[in-house]
Short mmCIF file of C-alpha atoms in Angstrom, two decimals:
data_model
loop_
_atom_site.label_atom_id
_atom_site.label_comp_id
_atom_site.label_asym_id
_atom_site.label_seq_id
_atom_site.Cartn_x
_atom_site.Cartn_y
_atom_site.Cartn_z
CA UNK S 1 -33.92 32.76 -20.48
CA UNK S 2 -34.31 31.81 -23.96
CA UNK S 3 -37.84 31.24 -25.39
CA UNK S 4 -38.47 28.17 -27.05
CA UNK S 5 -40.19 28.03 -30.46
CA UNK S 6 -42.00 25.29 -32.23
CA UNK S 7 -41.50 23.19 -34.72
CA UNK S 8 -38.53 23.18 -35.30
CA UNK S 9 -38.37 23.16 -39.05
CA UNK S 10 -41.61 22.75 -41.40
CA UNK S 11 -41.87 22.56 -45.32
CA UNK S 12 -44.34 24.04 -46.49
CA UNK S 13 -46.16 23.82 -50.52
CA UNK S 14 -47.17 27.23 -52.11
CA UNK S 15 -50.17 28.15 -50.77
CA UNK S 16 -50.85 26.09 -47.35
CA UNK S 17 -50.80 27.96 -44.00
CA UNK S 18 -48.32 28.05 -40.97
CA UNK S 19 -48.07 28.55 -37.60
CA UNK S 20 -45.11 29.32 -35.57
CA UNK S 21 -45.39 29.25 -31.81
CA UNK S 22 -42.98 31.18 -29.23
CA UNK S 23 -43.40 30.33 -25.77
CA UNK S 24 -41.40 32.12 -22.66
CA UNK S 25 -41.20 31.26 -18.76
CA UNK S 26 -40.68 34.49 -17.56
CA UNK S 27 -43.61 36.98 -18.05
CA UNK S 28 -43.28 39.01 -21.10
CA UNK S 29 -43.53 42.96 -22.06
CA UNK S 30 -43.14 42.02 -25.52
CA UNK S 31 -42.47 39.83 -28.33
CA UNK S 32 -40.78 40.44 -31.59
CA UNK S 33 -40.57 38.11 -35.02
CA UNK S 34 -37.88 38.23 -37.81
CA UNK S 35 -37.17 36.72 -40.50
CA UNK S 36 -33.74 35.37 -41.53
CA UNK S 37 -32.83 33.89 -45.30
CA UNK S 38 -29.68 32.14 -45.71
CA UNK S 39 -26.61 34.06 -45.08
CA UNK S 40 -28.60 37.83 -44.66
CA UNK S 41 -29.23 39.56 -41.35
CA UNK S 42 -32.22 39.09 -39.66
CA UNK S 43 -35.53 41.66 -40.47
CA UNK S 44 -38.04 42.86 -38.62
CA UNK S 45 -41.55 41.26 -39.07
CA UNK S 46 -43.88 42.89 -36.09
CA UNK S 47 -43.59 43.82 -32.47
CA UNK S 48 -46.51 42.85 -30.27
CA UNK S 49 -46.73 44.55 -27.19
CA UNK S 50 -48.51 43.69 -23.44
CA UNK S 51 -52.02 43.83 -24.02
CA UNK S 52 -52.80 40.49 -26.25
CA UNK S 53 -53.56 42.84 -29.74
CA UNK S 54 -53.05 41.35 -32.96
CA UNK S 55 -50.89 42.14 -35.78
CA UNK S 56 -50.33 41.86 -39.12
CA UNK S 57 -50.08 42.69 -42.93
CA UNK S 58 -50.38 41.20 -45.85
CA UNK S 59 -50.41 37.32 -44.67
CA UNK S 60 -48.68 37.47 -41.91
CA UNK S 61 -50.44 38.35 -38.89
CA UNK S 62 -49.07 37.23 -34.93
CA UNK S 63 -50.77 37.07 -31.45
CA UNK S 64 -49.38 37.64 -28.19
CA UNK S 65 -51.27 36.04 -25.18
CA UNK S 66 -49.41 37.61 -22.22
CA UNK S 67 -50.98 35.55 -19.67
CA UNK S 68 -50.27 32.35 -20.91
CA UNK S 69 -46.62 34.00 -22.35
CA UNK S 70 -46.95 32.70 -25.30
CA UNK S 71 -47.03 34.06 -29.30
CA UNK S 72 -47.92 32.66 -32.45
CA UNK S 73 -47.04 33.56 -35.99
CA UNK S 74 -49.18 32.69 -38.65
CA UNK S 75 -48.36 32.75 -42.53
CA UNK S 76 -51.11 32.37 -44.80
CA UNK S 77 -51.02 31.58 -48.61
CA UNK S 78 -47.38 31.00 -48.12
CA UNK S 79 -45.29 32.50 -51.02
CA UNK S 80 -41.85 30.91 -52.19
CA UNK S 81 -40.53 34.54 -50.62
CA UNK S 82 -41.49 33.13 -46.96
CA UNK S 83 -38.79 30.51 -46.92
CA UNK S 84 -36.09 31.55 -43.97
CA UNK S 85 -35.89 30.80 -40.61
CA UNK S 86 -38.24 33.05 -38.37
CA UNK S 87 -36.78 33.92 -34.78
CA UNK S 88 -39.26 35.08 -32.11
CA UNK S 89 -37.68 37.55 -29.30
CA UNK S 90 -39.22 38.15 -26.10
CA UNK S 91 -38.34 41.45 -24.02
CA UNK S 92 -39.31 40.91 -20.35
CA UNK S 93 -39.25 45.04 -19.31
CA UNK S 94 -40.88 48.06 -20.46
CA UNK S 95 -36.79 49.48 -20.42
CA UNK S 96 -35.59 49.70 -24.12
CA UNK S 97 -33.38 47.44 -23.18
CA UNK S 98 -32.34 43.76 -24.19
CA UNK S 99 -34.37 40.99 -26.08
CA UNK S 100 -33.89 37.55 -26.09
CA UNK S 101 -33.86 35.38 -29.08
CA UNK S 102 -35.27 31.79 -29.35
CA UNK S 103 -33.49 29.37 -31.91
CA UNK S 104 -35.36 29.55 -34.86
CA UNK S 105 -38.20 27.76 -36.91
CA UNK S 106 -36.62 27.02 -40.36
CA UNK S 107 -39.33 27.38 -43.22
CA UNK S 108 -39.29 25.91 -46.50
CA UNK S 109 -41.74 26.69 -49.43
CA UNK S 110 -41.52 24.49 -52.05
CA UNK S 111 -43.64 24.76 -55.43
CA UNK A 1 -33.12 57.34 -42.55
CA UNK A 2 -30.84 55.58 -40.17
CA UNK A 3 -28.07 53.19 -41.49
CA UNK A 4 -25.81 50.50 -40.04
CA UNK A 5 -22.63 50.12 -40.74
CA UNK A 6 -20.82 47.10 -40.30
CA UNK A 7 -17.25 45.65 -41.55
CA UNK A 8 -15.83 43.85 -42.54
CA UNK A 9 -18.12 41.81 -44.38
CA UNK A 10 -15.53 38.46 -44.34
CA UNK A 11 -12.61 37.39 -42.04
CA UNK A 12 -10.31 34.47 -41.83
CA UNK A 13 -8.08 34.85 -38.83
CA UNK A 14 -5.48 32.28 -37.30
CA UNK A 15 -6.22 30.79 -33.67
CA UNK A 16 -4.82 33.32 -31.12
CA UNK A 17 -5.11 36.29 -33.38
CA UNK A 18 -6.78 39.51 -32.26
CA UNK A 19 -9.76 40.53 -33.73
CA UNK A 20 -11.49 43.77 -33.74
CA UNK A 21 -15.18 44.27 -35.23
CA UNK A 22 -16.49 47.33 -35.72
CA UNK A 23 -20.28 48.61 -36.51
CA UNK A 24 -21.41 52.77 -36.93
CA UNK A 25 -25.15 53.97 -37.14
CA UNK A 26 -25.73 56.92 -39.06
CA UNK A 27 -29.03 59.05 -38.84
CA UNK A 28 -30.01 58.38 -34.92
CA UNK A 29 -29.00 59.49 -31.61
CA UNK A 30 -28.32 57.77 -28.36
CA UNK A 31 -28.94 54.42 -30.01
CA UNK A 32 -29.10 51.18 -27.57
CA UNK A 33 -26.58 49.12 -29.84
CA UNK A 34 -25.92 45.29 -29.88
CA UNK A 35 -23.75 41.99 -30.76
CA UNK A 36 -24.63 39.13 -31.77
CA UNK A 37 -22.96 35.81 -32.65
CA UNK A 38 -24.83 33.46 -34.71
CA UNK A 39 -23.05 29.55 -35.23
CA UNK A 40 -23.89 27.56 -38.41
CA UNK A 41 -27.42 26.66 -38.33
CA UNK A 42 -27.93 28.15 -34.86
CA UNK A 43 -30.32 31.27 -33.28
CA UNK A 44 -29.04 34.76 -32.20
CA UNK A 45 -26.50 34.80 -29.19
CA UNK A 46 -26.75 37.91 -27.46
CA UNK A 47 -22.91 38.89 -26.56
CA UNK A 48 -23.29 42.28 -25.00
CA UNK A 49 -25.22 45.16 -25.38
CA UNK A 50 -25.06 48.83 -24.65
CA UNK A 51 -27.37 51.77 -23.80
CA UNK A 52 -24.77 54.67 -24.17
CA UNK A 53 -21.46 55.47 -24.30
CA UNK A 54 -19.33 53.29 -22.11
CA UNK A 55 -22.16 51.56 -20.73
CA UNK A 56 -21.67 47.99 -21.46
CA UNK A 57 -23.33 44.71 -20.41
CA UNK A 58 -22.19 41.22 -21.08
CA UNK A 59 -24.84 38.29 -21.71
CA UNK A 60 -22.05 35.20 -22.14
CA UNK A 61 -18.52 35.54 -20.09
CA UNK A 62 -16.23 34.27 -22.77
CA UNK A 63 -13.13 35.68 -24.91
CA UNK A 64 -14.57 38.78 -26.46
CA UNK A 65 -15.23 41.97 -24.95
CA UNK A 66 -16.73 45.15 -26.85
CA UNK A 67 -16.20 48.84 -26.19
CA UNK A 68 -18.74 51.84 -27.12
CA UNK A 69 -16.12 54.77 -27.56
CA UNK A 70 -18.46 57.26 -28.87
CA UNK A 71 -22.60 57.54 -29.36
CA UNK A 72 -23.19 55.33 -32.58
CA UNK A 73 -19.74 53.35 -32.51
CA UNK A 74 -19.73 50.23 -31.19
CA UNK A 75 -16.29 46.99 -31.42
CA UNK A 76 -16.23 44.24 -30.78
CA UNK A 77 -12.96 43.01 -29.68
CA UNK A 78 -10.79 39.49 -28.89
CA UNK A 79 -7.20 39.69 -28.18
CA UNK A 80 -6.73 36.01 -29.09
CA UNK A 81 -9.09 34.21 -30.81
CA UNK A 82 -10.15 30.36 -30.08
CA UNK A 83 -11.65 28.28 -32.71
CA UNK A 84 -15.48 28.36 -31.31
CA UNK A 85 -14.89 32.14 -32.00
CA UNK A 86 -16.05 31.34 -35.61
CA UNK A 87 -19.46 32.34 -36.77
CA UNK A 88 -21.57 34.94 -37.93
CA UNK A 89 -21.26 38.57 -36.22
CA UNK A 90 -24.31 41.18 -36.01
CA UNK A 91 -24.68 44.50 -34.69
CA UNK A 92 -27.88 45.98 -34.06
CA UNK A 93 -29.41 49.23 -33.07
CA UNK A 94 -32.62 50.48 -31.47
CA UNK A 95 -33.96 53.43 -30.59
CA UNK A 96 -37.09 53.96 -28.07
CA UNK A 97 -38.62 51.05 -28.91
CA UNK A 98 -37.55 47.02 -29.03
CA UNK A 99 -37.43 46.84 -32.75
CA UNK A 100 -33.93 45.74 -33.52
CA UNK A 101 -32.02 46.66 -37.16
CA UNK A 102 -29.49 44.71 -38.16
CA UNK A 103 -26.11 45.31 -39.94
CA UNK A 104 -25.23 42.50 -42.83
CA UNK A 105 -22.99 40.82 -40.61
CA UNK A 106 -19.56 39.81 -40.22
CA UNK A 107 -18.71 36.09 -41.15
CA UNK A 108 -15.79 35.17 -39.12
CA UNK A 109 -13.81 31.79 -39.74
CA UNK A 110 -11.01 31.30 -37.14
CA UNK A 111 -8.57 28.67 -38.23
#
């Protein structure tokens, strides 16, 4: 089942912060955020993994509360670089196996 | 370093055309190996994945199929194509872990 992700779109000015939010109905092994810009392939941003730790580097750091199934990325400082639409994936099993996509927060930074 | 191969980069085909998609990773073994369709504007569609060779699962019953004939070689195939067919193709590899690589995608208009 497809996690949802909120908001939808934001715009952002150089500078401010933003959070993403991911949020699943199944339970969740793991959760994974990429970053799309127009018309490239998606790239890897961080896995987080069962166990609530929290990630990052540079400004972008995520958390992964298991229990409540839910994730958050959060950009701060935002650079004009950050604009693209972030996906967050959930994988529901421990097997290497398939993840599931949500549809997408598209992020614009604007000067 | 591992690569992904994926071609071609553009395709125009007519309505009930065959297609046939085609994506090769270099530099890994045993790879679990992916398609994805994204539509204009829209999040990642998993089609079907695979976890070796001839081992194929399919997320979406629709008009594609895809084959895995050897270890890092993975099509994706149609033998007529429909208009919703259009969009952007990915392939994707993994390898012990969740973190997905992308190829650059294949943009496919069907007209």
């Amino acid at each position: 089942q497809q996690p949802v992700q909120s908001p939808q779109a934001v715009i952002l000015r150089e500078g401010e912060d933003a959070v993403i939010n991911c949020s699943s109905s199944k339970a969740l092994y793991s959760v994974h955020w990429y970053r799309q810009k127009h018309g490239e392939a998606p790239v890897f941003l961080m896995i987080l993994l069962k166990g609530g730790e929290q990630k990052g580097h540079e400004k972008i750091s995520a958390s992964f509360n298991e229990k409540k199934q839910q994730s958050s990325l959060y950009l701060t400082a935002s650079q004009l670089s950050y604009s693209g639409t972030y996906f967050c994936g959930t994988g529901a099993t421990t097997s290497y196996d398939k993840v599931i996509f949500g549809p997408g927060t598209s992020l614009s930074v604007i000067p | 370093s591992q690569t992904i191969h994926q071609w071609p980069a553009t395709l125009v085909q007519p309505v009930g055309s065959p297609l046939s998609l085609e994506c090769t990773v270099e530099g890994t073994s045993n790879p679990n190996l992916y398609w994805y369709r994204q539509a204009a504007g829209r999040g990642l569609q998993l089609l079907f994945y695979s976890v070796g060779i001839g081992q194929i699962s399919s997320e979406v019953p629709q008009n594609l199929s895809a084959s895995r004939p050897q270890d890092r070689q993975f099509i994706l195939s149609s033998k007529k194509l429909l208009l919703s067919d259009s969009g952007f193709y990915l392939c994707a590899w993994s390898v012990r872990t969740h973190i997905q690589y992308f190829g650059a995608g294949t943009r496919l208009s069907v007209l």
